[in-house]
Amino acid sequence: MSASVPSAAAPPRVLTVAGSDSGGGAGIQADLKTMLALGVHGMSVITAVTAQNSVGVQGYWELPADAVRAQFRSVVDDIGVQAVKTGMLASVELVETVSELLAGVQAPVVVDPVGVSKHGDALLAAEAVATVRERLLPVATLATPNLHEVTQLTGIEVERESDMPRAARALLDLGPCWVLVKGGHLEGEAVDLLYGGPGEEYWYRAERYDNRHTHGTGCTLASAIAAELAKGRTVPEAVGAAKAYVTGAIRRGFPLGAGIGPVDHGWQWR
């Protein structure tokens, strides 16, 4: 007779609402790898399927809004969530659908306003940018735009570190509780600014590694923040822990295919 084994307690639950990356470096795949690495249970709502590899995005196909809504309700109504992260939403209809769903969630929401892939391929329809601005950002606990997305959303071009506070204030005016302006494309240290209003300004700095294999960095950071929020960390604590994790992943990014390889989501285990 086999011995009975007591059930283990479930880890914190985190839901990613994003597109699939067939190459495995970004999107849903990066999100779930990050969540596993950080000790939470990852779940997914797939919004789009991409044909994607190390050299670019060859195409993408959105899922119907009903399919996105059904996936979301299936997970949230039965299993529940302790944090949500959004990524590629692709179209006006999907941004509207996801914004409506998130408005009813009593958990932190990390919005990564994905507009363009690492290779420069558009992942958000131009006409959907206004919908992200008007519908999605107001339901975000934290928005995590890169500098291109900052410009896309606010019109402000961040060319140096001193431009970041003005951009953060403009983004906060769009409705999220917190904003993380990611300065990874600037020269010098890898610096990010977290801003939650007057008196709530936090700077995070890390060594910049000379490694071109950085595919999936934004997805990974946003998912790591969501994982840490699900564990009960405050927003500033979660960003600090996530920054440390993604810095290690960038340092260990590896070549894959003929182009830009992914960050190493399992770097802590190797």
Coordinates of C-alpha atoms in Angstrom, one line a residue:
M1 CA 0.0 0.0 0.0
S2 CA 1.4 3.4 -0.9
A3 CA 1.7 6.0 1.8
S4 CA -0.5 9.0 1.7
V5 CA 1.3 12.3 1.1
P6 CA -0.2 15.5 2.6
S7 CA -1.2 18.0 0.0
A8 CA 1.2 20.9 -0.4
A9 CA 0.0 24.5 0.0
A10 CA -0.6 26.2 -3.4
P11 CA 2.0 28.9 -4.3
P12 CA 0.8 32.4 -5.1
R13 CA -1.1 32.5 -8.4
V14 CA -0.2 34.9 -11.2
L15 CA -2.0 35.3 -14.5
T16 CA -0.4 36.5 -17.7
V17 CA -2.6 37.9 -20.5
A18 CA -0.3 38.1 -23.5
G19 CA 0.8 36.8 -26.9
S20 CA 2.6 33.6 -27.6
D21 CA 6.2 33.7 -28.8
S22 CA 6.9 30.6 -30.8
G23 CA 10.7 31.1 -30.3
G24 CA 10.2 30.8 -26.5
G25 CA 12.1 33.9 -25.5
A26 CA 9.3 36.5 -24.9
G27 CA 5.6 36.6 -24.4
I28 CA 3.6 33.9 -22.7
Q29 CA 6.6 31.6 -22.7
A30 CA 8.9 34.1 -21.0
D31 CA 6.2 35.0 -18.5
L32 CA 5.6 31.4 -17.4
K33 CA 9.3 30.6 -17.2
T34 CA 9.8 33.7 -15.0
M35 CA 7.0 32.8 -12.7
L36 CA 8.3 29.3 -12.2
A37 CA 11.8 30.6 -11.5
L38 CA 10.4 33.0 -8.9
G39 CA 8.2 30.4 -7.1
V40 CA 4.7 31.3 -8.2
H41 CA 2.1 29.4 -10.1
G42 CA 1.8 30.9 -13.6
M43 CA -1.5 30.8 -15.6
S44 CA -2.2 32.2 -19.1
V45 CA -4.7 33.9 -21.3
I46 CA -3.4 33.9 -24.8
T47 CA -4.4 36.9 -26.9
A48 CA -2.4 36.3 -30.1
V49 CA -0.2 33.7 -31.7
T50 CA 3.1 34.9 -33.3
A51 CA 5.4 33.2 -35.8
Q52 CA 8.6 34.5 -34.2
N53 CA 12.3 33.5 -34.0
S54 CA 15.6 35.1 -33.2
V55 CA 15.5 37.4 -36.3
G56 CA 12.0 38.8 -36.1
V57 CA 8.3 38.4 -36.1
Q58 CA 7.1 36.8 -39.4
G59 CA 3.4 37.2 -38.5
Y60 CA 0.8 37.2 -35.8
W61 CA -2.9 36.2 -35.5
E62 CA -5.2 37.6 -32.9
L63 CA -7.6 35.3 -31.0
P64 CA -11.2 36.3 -31.0
A65 CA -12.3 38.5 -28.0
D66 CA -14.7 35.8 -26.9
A67 CA -11.8 33.3 -26.6
V68 CA -9.8 35.8 -24.6
R69 CA -12.8 36.5 -22.3
A70 CA -13.5 32.7 -21.9
Q71 CA -9.9 31.9 -20.9
F72 CA -9.9 34.8 -18.4
R73 CA -13.2 33.9 -16.7
S74 CA -12.2 30.2 -16.6
V75 CA -9.1 30.9 -14.6
V76 CA -10.2 33.8 -12.5
D77 CA -13.6 32.4 -11.5
D78 CA -12.3 29.0 -10.4
I79 CA -8.6 29.3 -9.5
G80 CA -8.4 33.0 -8.6
V81 CA -5.4 35.3 -9.0
Q82 CA -3.1 37.2 -6.7
A83 CA -1.5 39.3 -9.5
V84 CA -2.1 39.8 -13.2
K85 CA 0.4 40.9 -15.9
T86 CA -0.6 42.0 -19.4
G87 CA 1.6 42.0 -22.5
M88 CA 0.8 41.9 -26.2
L89 CA -2.9 42.8 -26.8
A90 CA -2.6 43.6 -30.5
S91 CA -5.9 45.3 -31.4
V92 CA -8.5 47.9 -30.2
E93 CA -11.0 45.1 -29.5
L94 CA -8.6 43.1 -27.4
V95 CA -7.4 46.1 -25.4
E96 CA -11.0 47.0 -24.7
T97 CA -11.9 43.5 -23.7
V98 CA -9.0 43.0 -21.4
S99 CA -9.4 46.5 -19.8
E100 CA -13.1 45.6 -19.0
L101 CA -12.1 42.3 -17.5
L102 CA -9.3 43.8 -15.4
A103 CA -11.6 46.4 -14.0
G104 CA -13.3 43.7 -11.9
V105 CA -10.1 42.1 -10.5
Q106 CA -9.2 42.7 -6.9
A107 CA -5.5 42.0 -7.4
P108 CA -2.4 44.0 -8.5
V109 CA -2.3 44.5 -12.3
V110 CA 1.1 45.1 -14.1
V111 CA 0.6 46.5 -17.6
D112 CA 3.5 46.1 -20.0
P113 CA 2.2 48.2 -22.9
V114 CA 3.8 46.2 -25.6
G115 CA 4.0 48.1 -28.9
V116 CA 7.0 46.9 -30.8
S117 CA 9.1 43.7 -30.6
K118 CA 12.9 43.6 -29.9
H119 CA 13.4 43.5 -33.6
G120 CA 11.3 46.5 -34.4
D121 CA 8.2 44.6 -35.5
A122 CA 4.8 46.2 -34.6
L123 CA 2.8 44.2 -32.1
L124 CA 0.1 46.7 -31.4
A125 CA -2.2 48.3 -34.1
A126 CA -1.6 52.0 -34.4
E127 CA -5.2 52.8 -33.8
A128 CA -5.0 50.8 -30.5
V129 CA -2.5 53.1 -28.8
A130 CA -5.2 55.6 -27.8
T131 CA -7.2 52.7 -26.3
V132 CA -4.2 51.6 -24.2
R133 CA -3.9 55.2 -23.0
E134 CA -7.6 55.7 -22.3
R135 CA -8.8 52.3 -21.2
L136 CA -5.9 50.1 -20.1
L137 CA -3.6 52.3 -18.2
P138 CA -6.3 53.5 -15.8
V139 CA -6.8 50.0 -14.5
A140 CA -3.1 49.4 -13.9
T141 CA -1.4 49.1 -10.5
L142 CA 1.9 49.6 -12.4
A143 CA 2.7 50.4 -16.0
T144 CA 6.2 49.4 -17.3
P145 CA 6.8 51.1 -20.7
N146 CA 10.2 51.2 -22.4
L147 CA 11.4 54.4 -23.9
H148 CA 9.8 53.8 -27.3
E149 CA 6.5 53.1 -25.6
V150 CA 6.8 56.2 -23.4
T151 CA 7.0 58.3 -26.6
Q152 CA 4.2 56.4 -28.2
L153 CA 1.9 57.0 -25.1
T154 CA 2.9 60.6 -24.1
G155 CA 4.8 62.1 -27.1
I156 CA 7.8 62.7 -24.8
E157 CA 11.2 61.6 -26.1
V158 CA 13.5 60.5 -23.3
E159 CA 17.1 61.0 -24.5
R160 CA 18.8 61.2 -21.1
E161 CA 18.3 60.3 -17.5
S162 CA 17.2 63.8 -16.6
D163 CA 14.2 63.4 -19.0
M164 CA 12.8 60.4 -17.1
P165 CA 10.9 62.2 -14.3
R166 CA 8.9 64.4 -16.7
A167 CA 8.0 61.3 -18.7
A168 CA 7.0 59.5 -15.5
R169 CA 4.7 62.4 -14.4
A170 CA 3.0 62.4 -17.8
L171 CA 2.4 58.7 -17.7
L172 CA 1.0 58.8 -14.2
D173 CA -1.5 61.4 -15.3
L174 CA -2.9 58.8 -17.7
G175 CA -4.3 56.8 -14.7
P176 CA -2.0 54.0 -13.4
C177 CA -1.2 54.0 -9.6
W178 CA 2.6 53.6 -10.4
V179 CA 4.8 54.0 -13.4
L180 CA 8.2 52.3 -14.1
V181 CA 10.1 54.2 -16.9
K182 CA 12.7 51.7 -18.1
G183 CA 15.9 53.4 -19.2
G184 CA 17.5 50.3 -20.7
H185 CA 18.0 52.0 -24.1
L186 CA 20.0 54.9 -22.7
E187 CA 23.8 55.1 -22.4
G188 CA 25.6 54.2 -19.2
E189 CA 24.1 52.3 -16.3
A190 CA 20.8 50.4 -16.7
V191 CA 18.6 52.8 -14.8
D192 CA 14.9 52.6 -14.2
L193 CA 12.6 55.2 -12.5
L194 CA 9.6 54.1 -10.4
Y195 CA 7.2 56.9 -9.7
G196 CA 3.9 57.0 -7.7
G197 CA 3.5 60.7 -7.2
P198 CA 5.2 63.4 -5.2
G199 CA 7.4 61.8 -2.5
E200 CA 7.2 58.4 -4.2
E201 CA 10.2 58.3 -6.5
Y202 CA 12.6 55.4 -6.6
W203 CA 15.7 54.9 -8.8
Y204 CA 17.0 51.4 -9.6
R205 CA 20.5 51.0 -11.1
A206 CA 22.4 48.0 -12.3
E207 CA 25.5 47.3 -14.3
R208 CA 25.1 47.2 -18.0
Y209 CA 26.3 43.9 -19.5
D210 CA 27.8 43.8 -23.0
N211 CA 25.4 41.1 -24.2
R212 CA 23.2 41.4 -27.3
H213 CA 21.0 38.5 -26.3
T214 CA 18.3 40.3 -24.5
H215 CA 15.1 39.1 -26.2
G216 CA 12.2 39.0 -23.7
T217 CA 13.6 41.5 -21.2
G218 CA 10.4 43.6 -20.9
C219 CA 8.1 40.6 -20.6
T220 CA 10.4 39.0 -18.0
L221 CA 10.7 42.2 -15.9
A222 CA 6.9 42.8 -15.8
S223 CA 6.2 39.1 -15.0
A224 CA 8.9 39.2 -12.2
I225 CA 7.2 42.2 -10.7
A226 CA 3.8 40.6 -10.8
A227 CA 5.3 37.5 -9.2
E228 CA 6.8 39.5 -6.4
L229 CA 3.5 41.5 -5.9
A230 CA 1.7 38.1 -5.6
K231 CA 4.0 37.2 -2.8
G232 CA 2.9 40.3 -0.9
R233 CA 5.8 42.7 -1.6
T234 CA 5.1 46.4 -2.0
V235 CA 5.5 47.9 -5.4
P236 CA 9.0 49.4 -4.7
E237 CA 10.1 46.1 -3.1
A238 CA 8.7 44.1 -6.0
V239 CA 10.5 46.3 -8.6
G240 CA 13.8 46.0 -6.8
A241 CA 13.6 42.2 -6.6
A242 CA 12.5 41.9 -10.2
K243 CA 15.3 44.2 -11.4
A244 CA 17.9 42.0 -9.6
Y245 CA 16.4 38.9 -11.3
V246 CA 16.2 40.3 -14.8
T247 CA 19.8 41.8 -14.5
G248 CA 21.0 38.2 -13.8
A249 CA 19.0 36.9 -16.7
I250 CA 20.4 39.5 -19.1
R251 CA 24.0 38.8 -17.9
R252 CA 23.4 35.1 -18.8
G253 CA 21.5 35.7 -22.1
F254 CA 22.6 33.1 -24.7
P255 CA 22.8 32.9 -28.5
L256 CA 19.9 31.1 -30.2
G257 CA 19.4 31.0 -34.0
A258 CA 20.9 33.6 -36.3
G259 CA 19.8 36.7 -34.5
I260 CA 19.1 38.0 -30.9
G261 CA 18.9 35.2 -28.3
P262 CA 16.8 35.3 -25.1
V263 CA 17.7 36.2 -21.6
D264 CA 18.2 33.2 -19.4
H265 CA 15.2 32.7 -17.2
G266 CA 16.8 29.8 -15.3
W267 CA 20.1 31.6 -14.6
Q268 CA 19.7 31.1 -10.8
W269 CA 19.7 27.3 -11.3
R270 CA 22.7 27.0 -13.5

